[in-house]
Coordinates of C-alpha atoms and ligand atoms in Angstrom, one line a residue:
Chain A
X1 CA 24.4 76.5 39.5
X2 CA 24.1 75.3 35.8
X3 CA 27.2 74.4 33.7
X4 CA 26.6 73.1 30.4
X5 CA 30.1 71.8 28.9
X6 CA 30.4 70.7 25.1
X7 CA 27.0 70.0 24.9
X8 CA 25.5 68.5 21.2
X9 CA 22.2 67.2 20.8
X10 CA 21.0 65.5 17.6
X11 CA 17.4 64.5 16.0
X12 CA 18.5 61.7 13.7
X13 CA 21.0 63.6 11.6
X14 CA 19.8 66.9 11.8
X15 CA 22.4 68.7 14.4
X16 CA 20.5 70.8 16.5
X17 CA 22.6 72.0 19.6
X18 CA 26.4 72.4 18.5
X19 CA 29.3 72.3 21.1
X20 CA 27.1 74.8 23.7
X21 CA 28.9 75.8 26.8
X22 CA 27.0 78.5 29.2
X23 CA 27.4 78.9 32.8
X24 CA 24.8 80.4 34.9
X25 CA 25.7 81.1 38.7
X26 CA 22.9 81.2 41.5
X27 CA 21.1 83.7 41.5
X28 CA 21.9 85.0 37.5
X29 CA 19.2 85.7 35.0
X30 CA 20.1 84.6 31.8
X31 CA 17.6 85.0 28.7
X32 CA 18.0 83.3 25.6
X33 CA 16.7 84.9 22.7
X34 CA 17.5 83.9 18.5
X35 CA 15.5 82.8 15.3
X36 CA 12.5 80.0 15.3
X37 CA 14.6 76.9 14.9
X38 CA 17.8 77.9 16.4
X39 CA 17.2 75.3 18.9
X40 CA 16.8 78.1 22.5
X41 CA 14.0 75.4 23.5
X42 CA 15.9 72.0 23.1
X43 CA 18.7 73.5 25.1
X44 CA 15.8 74.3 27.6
X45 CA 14.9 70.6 27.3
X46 CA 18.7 69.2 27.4
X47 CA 18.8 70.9 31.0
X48 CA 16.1 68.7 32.5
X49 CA 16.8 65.9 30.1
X50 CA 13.5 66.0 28.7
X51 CA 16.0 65.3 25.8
X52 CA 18.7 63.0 26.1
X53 CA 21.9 64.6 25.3
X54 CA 23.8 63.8 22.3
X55 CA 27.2 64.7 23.3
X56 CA 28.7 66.8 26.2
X57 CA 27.8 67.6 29.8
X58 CA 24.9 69.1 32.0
X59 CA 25.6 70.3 35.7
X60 CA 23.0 71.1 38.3
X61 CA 24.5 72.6 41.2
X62 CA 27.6 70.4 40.8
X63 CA 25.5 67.2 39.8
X64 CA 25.7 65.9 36.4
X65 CA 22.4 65.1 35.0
X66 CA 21.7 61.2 35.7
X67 CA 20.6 59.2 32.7
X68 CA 17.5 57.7 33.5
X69 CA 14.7 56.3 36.5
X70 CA 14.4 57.9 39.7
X71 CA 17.9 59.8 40.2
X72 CA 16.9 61.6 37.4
X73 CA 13.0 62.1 38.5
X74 CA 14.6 63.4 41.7
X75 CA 17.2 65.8 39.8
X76 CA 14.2 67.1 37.9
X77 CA 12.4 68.1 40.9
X78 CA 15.3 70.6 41.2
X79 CA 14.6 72.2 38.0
X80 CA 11.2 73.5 37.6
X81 CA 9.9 74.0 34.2
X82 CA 7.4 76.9 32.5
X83 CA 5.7 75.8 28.9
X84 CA 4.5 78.1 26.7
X85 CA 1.5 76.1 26.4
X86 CA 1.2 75.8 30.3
X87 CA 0.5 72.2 30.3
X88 CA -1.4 72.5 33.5
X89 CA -3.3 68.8 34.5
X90 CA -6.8 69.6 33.6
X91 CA -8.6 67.0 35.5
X92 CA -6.7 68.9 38.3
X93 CA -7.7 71.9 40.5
X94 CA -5.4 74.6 40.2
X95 CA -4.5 74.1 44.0
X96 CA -4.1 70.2 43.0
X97 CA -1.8 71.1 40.5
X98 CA 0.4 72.6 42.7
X99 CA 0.5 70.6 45.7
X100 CA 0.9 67.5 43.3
X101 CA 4.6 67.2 43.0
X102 CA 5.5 68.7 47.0
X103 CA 3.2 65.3 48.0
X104 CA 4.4 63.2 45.5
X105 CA 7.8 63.7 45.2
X106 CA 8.6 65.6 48.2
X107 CA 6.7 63.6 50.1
X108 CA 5.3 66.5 52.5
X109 CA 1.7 66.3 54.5
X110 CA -1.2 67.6 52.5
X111 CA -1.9 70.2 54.9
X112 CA 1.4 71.9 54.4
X113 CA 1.5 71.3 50.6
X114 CA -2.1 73.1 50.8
X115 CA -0.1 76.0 52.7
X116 CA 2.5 76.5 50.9
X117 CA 0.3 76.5 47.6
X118 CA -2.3 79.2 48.9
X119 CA 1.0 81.5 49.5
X120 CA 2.4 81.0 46.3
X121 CA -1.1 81.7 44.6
X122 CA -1.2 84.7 46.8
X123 CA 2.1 85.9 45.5
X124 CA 1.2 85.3 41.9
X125 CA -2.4 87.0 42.6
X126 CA -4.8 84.3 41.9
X127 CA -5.4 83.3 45.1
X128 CA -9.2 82.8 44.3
X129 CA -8.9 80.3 41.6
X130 CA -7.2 77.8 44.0
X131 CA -10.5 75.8 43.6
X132 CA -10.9 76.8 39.8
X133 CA -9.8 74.2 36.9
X134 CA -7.8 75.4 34.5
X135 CA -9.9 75.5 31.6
X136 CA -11.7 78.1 33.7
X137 CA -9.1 80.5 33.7
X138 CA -7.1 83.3 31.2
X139 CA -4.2 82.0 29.4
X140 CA -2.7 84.8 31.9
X141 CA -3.8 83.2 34.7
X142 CA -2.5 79.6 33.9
X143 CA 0.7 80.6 33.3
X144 CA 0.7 82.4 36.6
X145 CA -0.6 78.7 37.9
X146 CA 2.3 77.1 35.7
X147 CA 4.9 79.1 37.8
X148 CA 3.2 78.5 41.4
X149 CA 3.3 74.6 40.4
X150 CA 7.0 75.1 39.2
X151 CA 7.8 76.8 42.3
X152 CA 6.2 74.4 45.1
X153 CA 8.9 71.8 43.9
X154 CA 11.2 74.8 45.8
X155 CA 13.7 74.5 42.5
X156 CA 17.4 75.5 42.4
X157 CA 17.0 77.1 38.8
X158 CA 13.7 77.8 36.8
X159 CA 13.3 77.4 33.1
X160 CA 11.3 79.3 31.0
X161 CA 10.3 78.3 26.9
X162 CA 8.2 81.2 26.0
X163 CA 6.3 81.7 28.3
X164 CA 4.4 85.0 26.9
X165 CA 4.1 83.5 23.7
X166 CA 0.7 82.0 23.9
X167 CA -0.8 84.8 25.2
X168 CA -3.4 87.4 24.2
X169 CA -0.9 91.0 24.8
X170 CA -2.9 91.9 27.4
X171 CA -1.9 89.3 29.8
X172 CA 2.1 89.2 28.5
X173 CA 2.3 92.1 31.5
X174 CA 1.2 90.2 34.5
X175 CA 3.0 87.0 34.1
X176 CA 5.9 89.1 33.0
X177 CA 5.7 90.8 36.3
X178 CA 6.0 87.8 38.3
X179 CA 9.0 86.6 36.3
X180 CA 10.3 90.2 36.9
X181 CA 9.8 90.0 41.2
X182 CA 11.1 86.2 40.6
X183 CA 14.8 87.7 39.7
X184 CA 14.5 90.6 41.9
X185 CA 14.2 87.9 45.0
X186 CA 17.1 86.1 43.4
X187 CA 16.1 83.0 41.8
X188 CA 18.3 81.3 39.4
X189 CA 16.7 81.8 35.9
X190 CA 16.7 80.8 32.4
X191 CA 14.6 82.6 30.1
X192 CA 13.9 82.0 26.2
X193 CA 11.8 84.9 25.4
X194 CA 11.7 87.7 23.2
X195 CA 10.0 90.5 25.5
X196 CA 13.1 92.6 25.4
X197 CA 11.1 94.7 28.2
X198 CA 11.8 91.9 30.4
X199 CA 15.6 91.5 29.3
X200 CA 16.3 94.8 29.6
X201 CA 14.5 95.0 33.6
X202 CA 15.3 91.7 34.6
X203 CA 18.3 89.8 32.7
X204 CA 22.0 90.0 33.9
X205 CA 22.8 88.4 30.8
X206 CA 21.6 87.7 27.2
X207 CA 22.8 85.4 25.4
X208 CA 22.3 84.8 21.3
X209 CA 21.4 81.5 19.8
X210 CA 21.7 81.1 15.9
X211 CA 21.9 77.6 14.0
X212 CA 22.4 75.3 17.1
X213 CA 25.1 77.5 18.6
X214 CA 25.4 80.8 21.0
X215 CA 26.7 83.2 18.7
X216 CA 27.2 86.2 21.2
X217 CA 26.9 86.8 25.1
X218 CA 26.5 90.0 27.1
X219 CA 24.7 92.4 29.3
X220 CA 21.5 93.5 28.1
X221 CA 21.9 97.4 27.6
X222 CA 25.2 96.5 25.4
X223 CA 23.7 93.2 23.6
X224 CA 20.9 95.6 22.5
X225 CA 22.7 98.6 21.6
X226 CA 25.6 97.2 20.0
X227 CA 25.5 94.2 19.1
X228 CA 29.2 92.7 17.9
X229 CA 28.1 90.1 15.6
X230 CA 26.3 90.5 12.0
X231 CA 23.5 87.6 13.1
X232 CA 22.6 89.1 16.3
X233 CA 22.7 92.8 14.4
X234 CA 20.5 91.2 11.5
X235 CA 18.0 89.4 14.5
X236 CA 17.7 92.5 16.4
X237 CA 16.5 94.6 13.5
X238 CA 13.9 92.1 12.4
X239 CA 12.5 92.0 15.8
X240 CA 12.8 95.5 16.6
X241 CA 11.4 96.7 13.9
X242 CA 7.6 95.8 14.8
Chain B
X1 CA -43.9 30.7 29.4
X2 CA -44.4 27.9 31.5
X3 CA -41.0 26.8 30.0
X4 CA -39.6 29.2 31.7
X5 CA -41.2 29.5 35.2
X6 CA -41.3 25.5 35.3
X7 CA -36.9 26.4 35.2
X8 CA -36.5 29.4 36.8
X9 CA -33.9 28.0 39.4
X10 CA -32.2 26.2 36.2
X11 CA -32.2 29.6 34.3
X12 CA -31.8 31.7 37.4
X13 CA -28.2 30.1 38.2
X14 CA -27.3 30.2 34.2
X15 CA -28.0 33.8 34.8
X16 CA -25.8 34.7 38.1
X17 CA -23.1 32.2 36.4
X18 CA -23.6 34.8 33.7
X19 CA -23.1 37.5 35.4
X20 CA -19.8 36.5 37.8
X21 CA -18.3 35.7 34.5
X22 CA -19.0 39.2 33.3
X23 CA -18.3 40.9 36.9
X24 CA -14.5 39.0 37.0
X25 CA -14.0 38.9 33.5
X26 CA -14.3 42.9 33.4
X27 CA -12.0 43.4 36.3
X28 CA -9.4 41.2 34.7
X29 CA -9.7 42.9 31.3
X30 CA -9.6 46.3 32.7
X31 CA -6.6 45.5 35.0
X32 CA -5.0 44.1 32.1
X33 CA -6.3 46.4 29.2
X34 CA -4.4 49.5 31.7
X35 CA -1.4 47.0 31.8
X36 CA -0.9 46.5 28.3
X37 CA -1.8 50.1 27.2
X38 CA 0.7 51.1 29.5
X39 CA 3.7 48.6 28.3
X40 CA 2.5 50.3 24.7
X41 CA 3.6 53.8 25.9
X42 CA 6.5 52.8 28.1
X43 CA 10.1 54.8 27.3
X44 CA 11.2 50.9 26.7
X45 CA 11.2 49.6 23.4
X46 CA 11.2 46.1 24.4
X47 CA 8.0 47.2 26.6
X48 CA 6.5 48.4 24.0
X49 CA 7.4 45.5 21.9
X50 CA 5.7 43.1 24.1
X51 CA 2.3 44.9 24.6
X52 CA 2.0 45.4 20.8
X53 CA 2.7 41.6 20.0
X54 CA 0.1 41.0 22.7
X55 CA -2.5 43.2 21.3
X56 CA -1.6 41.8 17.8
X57 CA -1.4 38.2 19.0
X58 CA -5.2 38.3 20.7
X59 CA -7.0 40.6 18.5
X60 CA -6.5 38.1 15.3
X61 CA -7.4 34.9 17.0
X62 CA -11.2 34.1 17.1
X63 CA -12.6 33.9 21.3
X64 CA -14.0 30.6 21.0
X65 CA -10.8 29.3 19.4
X66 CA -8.8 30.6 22.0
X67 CA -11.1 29.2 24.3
X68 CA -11.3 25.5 23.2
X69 CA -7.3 25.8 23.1
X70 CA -7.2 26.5 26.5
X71 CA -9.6 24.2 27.9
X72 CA -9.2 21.1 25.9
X73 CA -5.2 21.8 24.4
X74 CA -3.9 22.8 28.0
X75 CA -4.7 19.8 29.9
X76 CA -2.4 17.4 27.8
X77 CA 0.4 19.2 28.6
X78 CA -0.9 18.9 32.2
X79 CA -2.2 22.4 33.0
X80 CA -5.9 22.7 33.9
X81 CA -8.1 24.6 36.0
X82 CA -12.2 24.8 36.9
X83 CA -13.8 25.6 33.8
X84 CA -15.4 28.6 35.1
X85 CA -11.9 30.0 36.0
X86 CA -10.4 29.0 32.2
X87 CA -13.2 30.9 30.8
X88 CA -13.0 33.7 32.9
X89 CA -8.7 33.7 32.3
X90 CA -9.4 33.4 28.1
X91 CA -12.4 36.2 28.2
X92 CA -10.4 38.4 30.4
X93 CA -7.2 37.6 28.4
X94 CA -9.2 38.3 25.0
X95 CA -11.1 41.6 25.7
X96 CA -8.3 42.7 27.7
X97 CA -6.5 43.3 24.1
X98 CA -9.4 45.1 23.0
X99 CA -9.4 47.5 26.3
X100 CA -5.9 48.5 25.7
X101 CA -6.6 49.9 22.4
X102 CA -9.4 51.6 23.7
X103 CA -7.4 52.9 26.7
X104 CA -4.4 54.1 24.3
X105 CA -7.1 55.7 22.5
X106 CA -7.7 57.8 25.7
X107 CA -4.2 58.0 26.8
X108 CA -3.2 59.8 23.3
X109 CA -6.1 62.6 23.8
X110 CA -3.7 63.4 27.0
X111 CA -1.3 66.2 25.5
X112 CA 2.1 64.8 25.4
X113 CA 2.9 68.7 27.2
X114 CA 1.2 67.4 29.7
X115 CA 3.0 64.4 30.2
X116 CA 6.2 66.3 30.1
X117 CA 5.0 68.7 32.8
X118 CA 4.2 65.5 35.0
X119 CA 8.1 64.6 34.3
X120 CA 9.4 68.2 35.1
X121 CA 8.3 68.3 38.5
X122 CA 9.9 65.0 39.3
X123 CA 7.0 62.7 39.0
X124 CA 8.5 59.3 37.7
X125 CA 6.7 57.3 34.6
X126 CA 5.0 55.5 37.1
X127 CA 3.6 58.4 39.1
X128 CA 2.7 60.5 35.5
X129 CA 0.8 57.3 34.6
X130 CA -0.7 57.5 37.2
X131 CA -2.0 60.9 38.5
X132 CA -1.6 62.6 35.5
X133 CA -2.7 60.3 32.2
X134 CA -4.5 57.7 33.1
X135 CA -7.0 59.4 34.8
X136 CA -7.7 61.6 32.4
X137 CA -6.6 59.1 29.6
X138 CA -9.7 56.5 31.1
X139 CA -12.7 59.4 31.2
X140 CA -11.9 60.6 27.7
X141 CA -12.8 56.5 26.7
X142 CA -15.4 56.1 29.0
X143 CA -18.2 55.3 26.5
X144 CA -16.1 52.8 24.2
X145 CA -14.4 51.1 27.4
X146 CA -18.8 50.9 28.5
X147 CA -18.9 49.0 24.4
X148 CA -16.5 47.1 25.2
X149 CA -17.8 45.4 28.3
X150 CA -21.0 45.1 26.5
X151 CA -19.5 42.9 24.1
X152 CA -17.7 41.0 26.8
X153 CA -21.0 40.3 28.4
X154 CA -22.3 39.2 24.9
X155 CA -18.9 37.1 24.6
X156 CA -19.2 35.2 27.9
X157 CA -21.9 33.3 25.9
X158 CA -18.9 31.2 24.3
X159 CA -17.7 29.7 27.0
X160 CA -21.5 27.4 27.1
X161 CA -19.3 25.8 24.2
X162 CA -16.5 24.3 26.7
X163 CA -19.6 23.3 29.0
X164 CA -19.6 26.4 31.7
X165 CA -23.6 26.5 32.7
X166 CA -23.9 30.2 32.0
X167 CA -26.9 31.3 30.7
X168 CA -26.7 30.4 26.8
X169 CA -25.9 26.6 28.2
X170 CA -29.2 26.8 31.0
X171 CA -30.9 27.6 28.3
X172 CA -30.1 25.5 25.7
X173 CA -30.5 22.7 29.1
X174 CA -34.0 23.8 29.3
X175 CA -34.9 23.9 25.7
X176 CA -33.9 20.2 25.6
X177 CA -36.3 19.3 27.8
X178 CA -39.0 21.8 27.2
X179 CA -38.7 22.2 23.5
X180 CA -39.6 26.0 23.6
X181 CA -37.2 27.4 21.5
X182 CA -39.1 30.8 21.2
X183 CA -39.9 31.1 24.7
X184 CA -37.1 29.7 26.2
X185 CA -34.4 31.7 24.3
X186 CA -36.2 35.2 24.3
X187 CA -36.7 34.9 28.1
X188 CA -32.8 34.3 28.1
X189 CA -32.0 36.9 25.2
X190 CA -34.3 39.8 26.8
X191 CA -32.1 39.0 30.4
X192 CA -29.3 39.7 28.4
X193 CA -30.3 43.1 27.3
X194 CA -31.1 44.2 30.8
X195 CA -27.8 43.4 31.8
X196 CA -26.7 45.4 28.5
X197 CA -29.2 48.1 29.6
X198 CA -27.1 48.1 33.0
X199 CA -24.1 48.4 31.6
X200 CA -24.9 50.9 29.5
X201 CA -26.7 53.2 32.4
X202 CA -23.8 52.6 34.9
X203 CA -21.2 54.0 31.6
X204 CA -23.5 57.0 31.0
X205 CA -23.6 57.4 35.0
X206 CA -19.9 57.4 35.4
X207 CA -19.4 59.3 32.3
X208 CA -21.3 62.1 33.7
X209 CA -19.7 61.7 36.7
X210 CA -16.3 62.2 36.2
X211 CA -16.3 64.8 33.4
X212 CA -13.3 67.3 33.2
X213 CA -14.1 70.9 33.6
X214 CA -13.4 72.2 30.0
Ligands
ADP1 N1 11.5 66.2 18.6 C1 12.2 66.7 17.5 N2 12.4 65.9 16.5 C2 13.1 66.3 15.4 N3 13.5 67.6 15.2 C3 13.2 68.5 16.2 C4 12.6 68.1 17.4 N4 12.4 69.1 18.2 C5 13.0 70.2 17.6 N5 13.5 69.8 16.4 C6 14.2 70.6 15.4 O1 15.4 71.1 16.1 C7 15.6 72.5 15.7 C8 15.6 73.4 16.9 O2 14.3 73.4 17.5 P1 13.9 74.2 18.8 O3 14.9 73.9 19.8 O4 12.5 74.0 19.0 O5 14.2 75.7 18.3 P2 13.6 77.1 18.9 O6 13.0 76.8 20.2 O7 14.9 78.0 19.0 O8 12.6 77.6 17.9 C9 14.5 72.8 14.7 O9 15.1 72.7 13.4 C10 13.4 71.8 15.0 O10 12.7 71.5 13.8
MG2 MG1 11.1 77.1 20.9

């Protein structure tokens, strides 16, 4: 589903993505974790070219990532996006939000766009803030918000930057929960996070970033017991610790 | 005060002259004020090139310079128009530079995550713009964009000086006939703050208005 080949990415002459290559079929669950800096959210970024790439190759199901204009608008409608910061419109209903991009970009009626969102409210449980602006709800409840609007576009893969990290601890658990029913029903998924809870329920895969490159791959259970590298040993005790 | 009422059809045309001027020079300014704020923030440097030699290029040249240019400098080289539609093209022209600073004022209060999540689902730059920042990019500068037009409406006064019968020019008219300065000008200067007044309601009503929930 995605296939990143060779991929560098620069910021003037600081080298921040270095010769990546990770594969993630349909229906995988991949979650990135590594240091602050180690550049797990510019990869993010590279996949939707909200960053040009540098060097190297991005597939979407079998389509390389056009440069510019409206192929790429219409590629990115395929990839759906969760911020840490939720960047939900706020001159936008929370409904509004959603059924934005399925009337703009998919061009579907209102009244089904208006459909669809109520049931994906419903399946995120805030069903009764459709009419509710953002700045009236939790952090909790905005990312839950975020994920409805990401999923209306219907994406192939989802992307998530850390999207717990903003929040007051109380609320991590109930958009974790969505992210966790999200893999169960098979969605294609890309997670930089560092709730090992979630890795450990819902990842088929984790996969360690340090200094621009992925150090170390593996299933979650071993990546966390036994880590084969000395970086991903040295990260895991740092975080583990708390 | 007989001045005035003896010329209240004189003054009362210099007045609706007035406001037209105001009425088409605001629309013009506006449209162009979101064109060039736009061009300023466009992915394309040679965009945004453009729409900061154009803000650059108006904002240091006095109005009534640009004005006699046009109407009096333009002709020899065989372009002219009605005076009324000069004025209005130079006014609009001028304080359209000054909206697009205002406007990319309001545009940069938009969070640029906001902006990206616009992108992510697919919108294009033109759809963002659009549905996303603009409208939200406008109401945060509702008040300065409300300044601004109140300055315009001040401004339109210049054009009296390449012999559009606005209301400065009735004025002036009347006062050379009359030779009521006092009365005769503060009739005209106390028409222009009502229409100031106006503005300034109708900016305070639309500011209210269209408040985001925060
Ligand atoms: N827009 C940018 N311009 C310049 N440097 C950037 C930019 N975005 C990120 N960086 C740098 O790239 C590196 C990787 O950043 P990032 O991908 O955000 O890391 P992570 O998400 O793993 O914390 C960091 O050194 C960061 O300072
Ligand atoms: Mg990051």
């Amino acid at each position: 589903m995605v296939s990143v080949r060779g991929l560098h990415k620069w910021f003037g002459p600081l080298h921040v993505l270095k010769d990546i290559d990770l594969t993630v079929a349909a229906g995988e669950v991949v979650v990135v974790v590594g240091p602050s800096g180690s550049g797990k959210s510019t990869l993010c970024r590279c996949l939707n070219r909200l960053e040009a790439i540098g060097q190297g190759s991005v597939e979407i199901d079998g389509q390389p990532l056009p440069a510019e204009g409206r192929a790429l608008a219409r590629l990115r409608a395929d990839v759906g996006m969760v911020f840490q910061s939720f960047n939900l419109f706020g001159h936008k209903t929370v409904l509004d939000n959603i059924t934005l991009g399925p009337t703009r970009v998919r061009r579907i009626s209102r009244a089904e766009a208006r459909q669809q969102a109520m049931t994906l409210l419903e399946r995120v449980g805030i069903a009764d803030k459709a009419d509710h602006y953002p700045a009236q709800l939790s952090g909790g409840q905005q990312q839950r918000a975020a994920i409805a609007r990401a999923l209306a576009m219907r994406p192939k893969v989802l992307l998530f930057d850390e999207p717990t990290s903003a929040l007051d601890p109380e609320m991590v658990n109930e958009v974790l929960d969505v992210m966790v029913s999200l893999a169960a029903e098979g969605m294609t998924m890309i997670v930089v996070t560092h709730e090992m809870g979630f890795a450990r329920r819902a990842a088929d895969r984790v996969v360690f970033m340090d200094d621009g490159r992925i150090v170390e791959s593996g299933a979650p259970d071993d990546f966390f017991a036994a880590p084969r590298t000395e970086r991903a040993r040295d990260f895991l005790s740092k975080i583990l610790q708390h | 005060m007989d001045a005035l009422t003896a010329h209240l059809s004189e003054l009362g045309h210099g007045l609706v002259t007035t406001v037209e001027l105001t009425v088409v020079t605001t629309v013009g300014a506006m449209l162009l004020g979101i064109i060039v704020a736009t061009l300023r923030i466009a992915p394309v440097p040679l965009l945004r090139a453009i729409g900061t030699a154009y803000v650059e290029v108006l904002q240091n040249l006095p109005l009534l310079a640009l004005l006699v240019l046009f109407v009096f400098a333009l002709p020899t080289i065989g372009i002219s128009f009605p005076l009324f539609t000069s004025a209005a093209i130079v006014i609009a022209a001028y304080e359209g530079a000054y909206l697009a600073e205002a406007i990319r004022a309001g545009i940069n209060t938009v969070g640029v995550g906001q902006a990206e999540a616009a992108r992510a689902i697919g919108l294009t730059f033109g759809q963002s713009l659009r549905h996303v920042i603009l409208p939200q990019g406008l109401r945060a500068v509702i008040q300065p964009i409300g300044n601004i037009c109140i300055a315009l409406l001040m401004n339109t006064s210049l054009a009296a000086a390449v012999g559009v019968v606005e209301l400065t020019q009735a004025a002036n008219n009347v006062n050379l006939l009359e030779a009521q300065p006092i009365a005769v000008f503060t009739g005209a200067g106390l028409a222009y703050m009502l229409l100031a007044l106006i503005i300034g309601q109708v900016t305070g009503l639309l500011e209210r208005r269209l408040a985001i929930v925060r």
